[in-house]
Short mmCIF file of C-alpha atoms in Angstrom, two decimals:
data_model
loop_
_atom_site.label_atom_id
_atom_site.label_comp_id
_atom_site.label_asym_id
_atom_site.label_seq_id
_atom_site.Cartn_x
_atom_site.Cartn_y
_atom_site.Cartn_z
CA MET A 1352 -21.11 20.60 -12.17
CA MET A 1353 -18.54 21.26 -9.45
CA LYS A 1354 -20.97 20.17 -6.74
CA ILE A 1355 -21.44 16.82 -8.44
CA MET A 1356 -17.70 16.24 -8.69
CA THR A 1357 -17.13 17.31 -5.09
CA GLY A 1358 -19.76 14.89 -3.83
CA HIS A 1359 -18.23 12.14 -5.92
CA LYS A 1360 -14.81 12.79 -4.44
CA ASN A 1361 -16.11 12.64 -0.89
CA THR A 1362 -17.84 9.33 -1.53
CA SER A 1363 -14.73 7.97 -3.20
CA THR A 1364 -12.54 9.21 -0.37
CA GLY A 1365 -14.76 7.40 2.14
CA ILE A 1366 -14.56 4.17 0.17
CA ILE A 1367 -10.82 4.57 -0.26
CA SER A 1368 -10.36 5.22 3.47
CA TYR A 1369 -12.35 2.08 4.34
CA HIS A 1370 -10.29 -0.10 2.03
CA LEU A 1371 -7.03 1.61 2.94
CA ILE A 1372 -7.22 0.10 6.42
CA SER A 1373 -7.44 -3.39 4.92
CA LEU A 1374 -4.54 -2.68 2.62
CA ILE A 1375 -2.41 -1.43 5.51
CA LEU A 1376 -3.12 -4.64 7.43
CA ILE A 1377 -2.14 -6.73 4.42
CA ALA A 1378 1.01 -4.68 3.89
CA GLY A 1379 1.93 -5.33 7.52
CA CYS A 1380 1.49 -9.04 6.89
CA PHE A 1381 3.82 -8.76 3.88
CA SER A 1382 6.56 -7.36 6.06
CA LEU A 1383 6.05 -9.99 8.74
CA ALA A 1384 5.94 -12.79 6.18
CA GLY A 1385 9.35 -11.71 4.89
CA CYS A 1386 10.80 -11.84 8.40
CA GLN A 1387 9.21 -15.23 9.01
CA ASN A 1388 10.71 -16.69 5.83
CA PHE A 1389 14.15 -15.38 6.76
CA ILE A 1390 13.97 -17.22 10.07
CA LYS A 1391 12.76 -20.46 8.44
CA LYS A 1392 15.77 -20.55 6.09
CA LYS A 1393 18.26 -21.05 8.95
CA THR A 1394 19.66 -24.56 9.19
CA THR A 1395 19.64 -26.71 12.30
CA SER A 1396 23.45 -26.78 12.39
CA GLU A 1397 23.62 -23.08 13.21
CA VAL A 1398 24.42 -22.13 16.75
CA HIS A 1399 21.74 -19.89 18.20
CA THR A 1400 22.82 -17.53 20.91
CA THR A 1401 20.22 -15.19 22.26
CA PRO A 1402 20.97 -12.96 25.22
CA ALA A 1403 18.60 -13.33 28.13
CA HIS A 1404 17.86 -9.60 28.13
CA SER A 1405 17.94 -7.93 24.75
CA ASN A 1406 17.91 -4.18 24.24
CA PHE A 1407 16.06 -4.74 20.95
CA PRO A 1408 12.76 -6.51 21.56
CA VAL A 1409 11.42 -8.61 18.70
CA SER A 1410 8.03 -6.88 18.91
CA ALA A 1411 9.66 -3.52 18.11
CA ALA A 1412 10.07 -4.56 14.44
CA LYS A 1413 6.34 -4.92 13.87
CA PRO A 1414 5.34 -1.33 14.66
CA GLU A 1415 8.21 0.00 12.52
CA ALA A 1416 7.16 -2.13 9.53
CA GLU A 1417 3.56 -1.06 9.97
CA GLN A 1418 4.64 2.59 10.15
CA VAL A 1419 6.48 2.27 6.83
CA ASN A 1420 3.48 0.60 5.17
CA ASP A 1421 1.10 3.12 6.72
CA GLY A 1422 3.24 5.90 5.26
CA ILE A 1423 3.24 4.40 1.77
CA ALA A 1424 -0.49 3.72 1.73
CA THR A 1425 -1.33 7.11 3.24
CA THR A 1426 0.87 8.94 0.75
CA CYS A 1427 -0.70 6.98 -2.11
CA GLN A 1428 -4.21 7.83 -0.93
CA LYS A 1429 -3.35 11.54 -0.57
CA GLU A 1430 -1.84 11.62 -4.04
CA LEU A 1431 -4.92 9.92 -5.47
CA VAL A 1432 -7.17 12.57 -3.89
CA SER A 1433 -4.87 15.32 -5.25
CA LEU A 1434 -5.02 13.72 -8.69
CA ALA A 1435 -8.76 14.52 -8.83
CA THR A 1436 -7.87 18.22 -8.93
CA ILE A 1437 -4.56 18.20 -10.79
CA ASN A 1438 -5.24 15.61 -13.50
CA PRO A 1439 -9.00 14.83 -13.52
CA SER A 1440 -8.88 12.69 -16.67
CA ASP A 1441 -6.58 10.20 -14.93
CA TYR A 1442 -8.38 10.29 -11.57
CA ASP A 1443 -11.35 7.99 -12.29
CA PRO A 1444 -9.34 5.14 -13.87
CA LYS A 1445 -6.75 5.28 -11.06
CA ARG A 1446 -9.45 5.47 -8.39
CA ARG A 1447 -11.22 2.44 -9.86
CA SER A 1448 -7.95 0.50 -10.02
CA PHE A 1449 -7.15 1.46 -6.43
CA GLU A 1450 -10.59 0.40 -5.18
CA MET A 1451 -10.44 -2.89 -7.12
CA LEU A 1452 -7.00 -3.65 -5.69
CA LEU A 1453 -8.19 -2.90 -2.16
CA HIS A 1454 -11.27 -5.08 -2.64
CA SER A 1455 -9.19 -7.96 -4.00
CA ALA A 1456 -6.61 -7.59 -1.20
CA ASN A 1457 -9.40 -7.61 1.37
CA GLU A 1458 -10.77 -10.87 -0.07
CA TYR A 1459 -7.28 -12.38 0.04
CA ARG A 1460 -6.86 -11.25 3.65
CA SER A 1461 -10.02 -13.13 4.61
CA VAL A 1462 -8.52 -16.47 3.44
CA ARG A 1463 -4.83 -15.77 3.98
CA GLN A 1464 -4.48 -17.85 7.14
CA SER A 1465 -6.04 -20.91 5.49
CA ILE A 1466 -3.45 -21.24 2.71
CA ASN A 1467 0.05 -22.72 2.95
CA ALA A 1468 3.09 -20.60 3.78
CA HIS A 1469 4.56 -20.79 0.27
CA SER A 1470 1.34 -19.56 -1.33
CA ARG A 1471 1.07 -16.80 1.29
CA GLU A 1472 4.59 -15.65 0.47
CA ILE A 1473 3.77 -15.53 -3.24
CA MET A 1474 0.45 -13.74 -2.76
CA ASP A 1475 1.89 -11.29 -0.22
CA SER A 1476 4.59 -10.36 -2.71
CA PHE A 1477 2.01 -10.11 -5.49
CA TYR A 1478 -0.19 -7.65 -3.57
CA LYS A 1479 2.81 -5.65 -2.39
CA PHE A 1480 3.98 -5.35 -6.00
CA LYS A 1481 0.51 -4.38 -7.22
CA LEU A 1482 0.22 -1.69 -4.53
CA MET A 1483 3.67 -0.25 -5.21
CA ASN A 1484 3.08 -0.32 -8.97
CA LEU A 1485 -0.29 1.44 -8.74
CA CYS A 1486 1.06 4.03 -6.30
CA SER A 1487 3.92 4.73 -8.72
CA GLU A 1488 1.42 5.22 -11.55
CA ILE A 1489 -0.62 7.61 -9.41
CA GLU A 1490 2.49 9.55 -8.44
CA LEU A 1491 3.63 9.78 -12.07
CA SER A 1492 0.21 10.96 -13.23
CA LEU A 1493 0.17 13.60 -10.50
CA GLN A 1494 3.65 14.80 -11.49
CA ARG A 1495 2.66 14.97 -15.16
CA GLY A 1496 -0.41 16.99 -14.24
CA LEU A 1497 1.66 19.43 -12.19
CA ILE A 1498 4.19 19.80 -15.00
CA GLY A 1499 1.34 20.31 -17.46
CA MET A 1500 0.01 23.15 -15.32
CA GLU A 1501 3.37 24.89 -15.52
CA ASP A 1502 3.62 24.30 -19.28
CA LYS A 1503 0.23 25.97 -19.78
CA ARG A 1504 1.44 29.02 -17.87
CA GLY A 1505 4.57 29.22 -19.98
CA GLU A 1506 6.81 29.48 -16.92
CA TYR A 1507 9.89 27.36 -16.30
#
């Protein structure tokens, strides 16, 4: 029975890894969309002064935002894999939810550039919320499983 579960985890991990890349790309778009909307809200009466040589290049913000999103998605994926061992009863439903979210986000990514900016902002926020919410549920389930292990031992 352990061999069957192990094989299932490896297949799931491969699928999760494939979709994780798409989710990271979408999360990067979320961050950039927020910056873009901030810039659009400036009025024309504002005086814009930009130094000719800036010590802080604009392109430096993109890698930092992607690093943050990479960290969140990577942590979420690692916790999901750990959940298979720590709290197996919660693993399958969370894995299915994670895969469905990644699939849906990947479909959205394929049409994202063809929708208007307002709709993109709404959908970017929606997918960011869904990802953060699911990752929080996975983290909570993992913590409950770890606490349950200690309760069974009778140690505090």
